[in-house]
Short mmCIF file of N, CA and C in Angstrom, two decimals:
data_model
loop_
_atom_site.label_atom_id
_atom_site.label_comp_id
_atom_site.label_asym_id
_atom_site.label_seq_id
_atom_site.Cartn_x
_atom_site.Cartn_y
_atom_site.Cartn_z
N LEU A 1 10.75 -13.64 -0.18
CA LEU A 1 9.82 -13.91 -1.26
C LEU A 1 10.18 -15.23 -1.95
N GLU A 2 11.45 -15.43 -2.22
CA GLU A 2 11.85 -16.68 -2.90
C GLU A 2 11.49 -17.90 -2.06
N ARG A 3 11.68 -17.84 -0.76
CA ARG A 3 11.32 -18.97 0.11
C ARG A 3 9.81 -19.19 0.09
N ALA A 4 9.05 -18.11 0.06
CA ALA A 4 7.59 -18.23 0.03
C ALA A 4 7.13 -18.84 -1.29
N LYS A 5 7.73 -18.42 -2.40
CA LYS A 5 7.37 -18.99 -3.70
C LYS A 5 7.68 -20.48 -3.75
N GLU A 6 8.84 -20.84 -3.22
CA GLU A 6 9.24 -22.25 -3.20
C GLU A 6 8.27 -23.06 -2.35
N ALA A 7 7.91 -22.54 -1.19
CA ALA A 7 6.99 -23.26 -0.31
C ALA A 7 5.59 -23.37 -0.92
N ALA A 8 5.20 -22.39 -1.72
CA ALA A 8 3.86 -22.39 -2.32
C ALA A 8 3.75 -23.36 -3.50
N GLN A 9 4.87 -23.82 -4.00
CA GLN A 9 4.91 -24.79 -5.10
C GLN A 9 4.01 -24.39 -6.27
N GLY A 10 4.18 -23.15 -6.73
CA GLY A 10 3.45 -22.67 -7.89
C GLY A 10 2.11 -22.03 -7.59
N LYS A 11 1.68 -22.07 -6.36
CA LYS A 11 0.42 -21.44 -5.98
C LYS A 11 0.68 -19.98 -5.63
N ASP A 12 -0.40 -19.23 -5.42
CA ASP A 12 -0.27 -17.83 -5.06
C ASP A 12 0.44 -17.66 -3.73
N VAL A 13 1.15 -16.55 -3.61
CA VAL A 13 1.80 -16.17 -2.36
C VAL A 13 1.10 -14.92 -1.85
N ARG A 14 0.69 -14.94 -0.61
CA ARG A 14 0.05 -13.78 0.00
C ARG A 14 1.04 -13.08 0.93
N VAL A 15 1.02 -11.77 0.86
CA VAL A 15 1.92 -10.96 1.67
C VAL A 15 1.08 -10.29 2.75
N GLY A 16 1.47 -10.45 3.98
CA GLY A 16 0.80 -9.77 5.08
C GLY A 16 1.80 -8.89 5.78
N GLY A 17 1.31 -7.93 6.45
CA GLY A 17 2.22 -7.06 7.19
C GLY A 17 1.68 -5.66 7.26
N GLY A 18 2.49 -4.81 7.76
CA GLY A 18 2.11 -3.42 7.87
C GLY A 18 2.42 -2.65 6.60
N ALA A 19 2.21 -1.35 6.68
CA ALA A 19 2.41 -0.49 5.52
C ALA A 19 3.84 -0.56 4.98
N THR A 20 4.82 -0.67 5.85
CA THR A 20 6.22 -0.70 5.41
C THR A 20 6.48 -1.94 4.55
N THR A 21 5.98 -3.08 4.96
CA THR A 21 6.16 -4.32 4.19
C THR A 21 5.46 -4.23 2.85
N ILE A 22 4.21 -3.79 2.85
CA ILE A 22 3.43 -3.71 1.62
C ILE A 22 4.06 -2.71 0.65
N ARG A 23 4.49 -1.56 1.16
CA ARG A 23 5.14 -0.55 0.28
C ARG A 23 6.42 -1.11 -0.32
N ALA A 24 7.18 -1.88 0.44
CA ALA A 24 8.42 -2.45 -0.08
C ALA A 24 8.12 -3.38 -1.26
N PHE A 25 7.09 -4.21 -1.14
CA PHE A 25 6.73 -5.11 -2.23
C PHE A 25 6.18 -4.33 -3.42
N LEU A 26 5.40 -3.28 -3.17
CA LEU A 26 4.89 -2.45 -4.26
C LEU A 26 6.03 -1.73 -4.98
N GLU A 27 6.96 -1.17 -4.22
CA GLU A 27 8.09 -0.43 -4.82
C GLU A 27 9.00 -1.36 -5.61
N ALA A 28 9.08 -2.62 -5.21
CA ALA A 28 9.89 -3.60 -5.95
C ALA A 28 9.10 -4.21 -7.10
N ASP A 29 7.86 -3.77 -7.30
CA ASP A 29 6.97 -4.22 -8.37
C ASP A 29 6.73 -5.73 -8.30
N LEU A 30 6.47 -6.22 -7.08
CA LEU A 30 6.27 -7.64 -6.86
C LEU A 30 4.82 -8.02 -6.58
N MET A 31 3.92 -7.05 -6.65
CA MET A 31 2.49 -7.32 -6.39
C MET A 31 1.74 -7.46 -7.71
N ASP A 32 0.87 -8.45 -7.78
CA ASP A 32 -0.03 -8.59 -8.93
C ASP A 32 -1.44 -8.12 -8.57
N THR A 33 -1.86 -8.42 -7.34
CA THR A 33 -3.16 -7.98 -6.85
C THR A 33 -3.00 -7.50 -5.42
N LEU A 34 -3.91 -6.63 -5.02
CA LEU A 34 -3.86 -6.07 -3.68
C LEU A 34 -5.29 -5.78 -3.23
N HIS A 35 -5.63 -6.20 -2.02
CA HIS A 35 -6.95 -5.94 -1.44
C HIS A 35 -6.71 -5.25 -0.10
N VAL A 36 -7.13 -3.99 -0.02
CA VAL A 36 -6.94 -3.21 1.21
C VAL A 36 -8.32 -2.80 1.71
N VAL A 37 -8.59 -3.06 2.97
CA VAL A 37 -9.85 -2.65 3.59
C VAL A 37 -9.57 -1.45 4.48
N VAL A 38 -10.32 -0.36 4.24
CA VAL A 38 -10.13 0.88 4.98
C VAL A 38 -11.38 1.15 5.81
N ASN A 39 -11.18 1.43 7.08
CA ASN A 39 -12.28 1.85 7.94
C ASN A 39 -12.11 3.35 8.16
N PRO A 40 -12.89 4.17 7.45
CA PRO A 40 -12.69 5.62 7.55
C PRO A 40 -13.04 6.21 8.90
N SER A 41 -13.71 5.45 9.77
CA SER A 41 -14.07 5.99 11.08
C SER A 41 -12.97 5.81 12.11
N ILE A 42 -11.90 5.13 11.73
CA ILE A 42 -10.79 4.90 12.66
C ILE A 42 -9.59 5.73 12.23
N THR A 43 -9.07 6.53 13.14
CA THR A 43 -7.85 7.30 12.89
C THR A 43 -6.76 6.75 13.79
N LEU A 44 -5.68 6.32 13.18
CA LEU A 44 -4.56 5.77 13.94
C LEU A 44 -3.53 6.85 14.19
N GLY A 45 -2.53 6.52 14.93
CA GLY A 45 -1.49 7.48 15.29
C GLY A 45 -0.58 7.82 14.14
N ALA A 46 0.67 8.03 14.44
CA ALA A 46 1.64 8.54 13.47
C ALA A 46 2.42 7.40 12.81
N GLY A 47 1.78 6.29 12.54
CA GLY A 47 2.45 5.16 11.91
C GLY A 47 2.73 5.41 10.44
N ALA A 48 3.30 4.42 9.79
CA ALA A 48 3.62 4.52 8.36
C ALA A 48 2.33 4.49 7.55
N ARG A 49 2.27 5.30 6.52
CA ARG A 49 1.11 5.36 5.64
C ARG A 49 1.33 4.44 4.45
N LEU A 50 0.26 3.79 4.04
CA LEU A 50 0.33 2.96 2.84
C LEU A 50 0.36 3.86 1.61
N TRP A 51 -0.39 4.97 1.66
CA TRP A 51 -0.45 5.94 0.56
C TRP A 51 -1.09 7.22 1.05
N GLU A 52 -0.95 8.27 0.27
CA GLU A 52 -1.71 9.50 0.51
C GLU A 52 -3.08 9.34 -0.12
N SER A 53 -3.12 8.69 -1.29
CA SER A 53 -4.36 8.41 -2.01
C SER A 53 -4.17 7.10 -2.77
N PRO A 54 -5.19 6.25 -2.84
CA PRO A 54 -5.04 5.01 -3.60
C PRO A 54 -4.80 5.26 -5.09
N ASP A 55 -5.11 6.47 -5.55
CA ASP A 55 -4.87 6.81 -6.95
C ASP A 55 -3.39 6.80 -7.31
N GLU A 56 -2.52 6.83 -6.31
CA GLU A 56 -1.07 6.77 -6.56
C GLU A 56 -0.67 5.50 -7.31
N LEU A 57 -1.48 4.46 -7.20
CA LEU A 57 -1.13 3.18 -7.80
C LEU A 57 -1.77 2.94 -9.16
N THR A 58 -2.58 3.87 -9.63
CA THR A 58 -3.34 3.62 -10.86
C THR A 58 -2.49 3.69 -12.13
N ASP A 59 -1.24 4.06 -12.03
CA ASP A 59 -0.37 3.98 -13.21
C ASP A 59 -0.03 2.53 -13.53
N ARG A 60 -0.05 1.65 -12.50
CA ARG A 60 0.30 0.23 -12.69
C ARG A 60 -0.86 -0.71 -12.46
N PHE A 61 -1.89 -0.24 -11.75
CA PHE A 61 -2.98 -1.12 -11.35
C PHE A 61 -4.33 -0.54 -11.74
N HIS A 62 -5.26 -1.44 -12.07
CA HIS A 62 -6.66 -1.06 -12.14
C HIS A 62 -7.13 -0.94 -10.70
N LEU A 63 -8.18 -0.15 -10.47
CA LEU A 63 -8.67 0.04 -9.11
C LEU A 63 -10.19 0.04 -9.09
N ASP A 64 -10.76 -0.78 -8.23
CA ASP A 64 -12.18 -0.71 -7.89
C ASP A 64 -12.26 -0.35 -6.42
N VAL A 65 -13.11 0.63 -6.11
CA VAL A 65 -13.36 1.02 -4.72
C VAL A 65 -14.79 0.63 -4.42
N ILE A 66 -14.96 -0.25 -3.45
CA ILE A 66 -16.27 -0.82 -3.16
C ILE A 66 -16.64 -0.55 -1.70
N PRO A 67 -17.63 0.32 -1.48
CA PRO A 67 -18.09 0.54 -0.11
C PRO A 67 -18.94 -0.64 0.35
N SER A 68 -18.96 -0.88 1.64
CA SER A 68 -19.79 -1.96 2.16
C SER A 68 -20.78 -1.39 3.17
N PRO A 69 -21.86 -2.10 3.43
CA PRO A 69 -22.87 -1.62 4.38
C PRO A 69 -22.31 -1.38 5.79
N SER A 70 -21.23 -2.06 6.13
CA SER A 70 -20.65 -1.89 7.47
C SER A 70 -19.89 -0.57 7.61
N GLY A 71 -19.63 0.10 6.48
CA GLY A 71 -18.89 1.37 6.52
C GLY A 71 -17.46 1.26 6.07
N VAL A 72 -16.91 0.04 6.01
CA VAL A 72 -15.55 -0.09 5.51
C VAL A 72 -15.56 0.02 3.99
N VAL A 73 -14.43 0.37 3.44
CA VAL A 73 -14.29 0.52 1.99
C VAL A 73 -13.21 -0.45 1.52
N HIS A 74 -13.53 -1.25 0.51
CA HIS A 74 -12.58 -2.20 -0.06
C HIS A 74 -11.92 -1.57 -1.28
N HIS A 75 -10.60 -1.55 -1.30
CA HIS A 75 -9.83 -1.09 -2.45
C HIS A 75 -9.22 -2.32 -3.09
N LEU A 76 -9.66 -2.62 -4.30
CA LEU A 76 -9.18 -3.81 -5.02
C LEU A 76 -8.31 -3.37 -6.19
N PHE A 77 -7.07 -3.79 -6.19
CA PHE A 77 -6.11 -3.44 -7.24
C PHE A 77 -5.71 -4.71 -7.98
N TRP A 78 -5.56 -4.60 -9.28
CA TRP A 78 -4.98 -5.69 -10.05
C TRP A 78 -4.16 -5.09 -11.18
N ARG A 79 -3.07 -5.79 -11.49
CA ARG A 79 -2.07 -5.28 -12.43
C ARG A 79 -2.68 -5.02 -13.81
N LYS A 80 -2.27 -3.91 -14.43
CA LYS A 80 -2.70 -3.60 -15.80
C LYS A 80 -2.00 -4.47 -16.79
#
């Protein structure tokens, strides 16, 4: 994270990765905003889960859930 901040020279840093990476940043309280796109018609295997419910994050984040015509659902979080 420190190297990314330095390289960004004061601009936003975006974190990409799987559920394990995102959860690590969330647990370290290093996220200010989060945009997760969920496709409810796709079921994946036994990989790591980002959450059981997006409501788990509402103690620290505001949440808007926005469905789209394509069927995916956008979960937009921003720090309280």
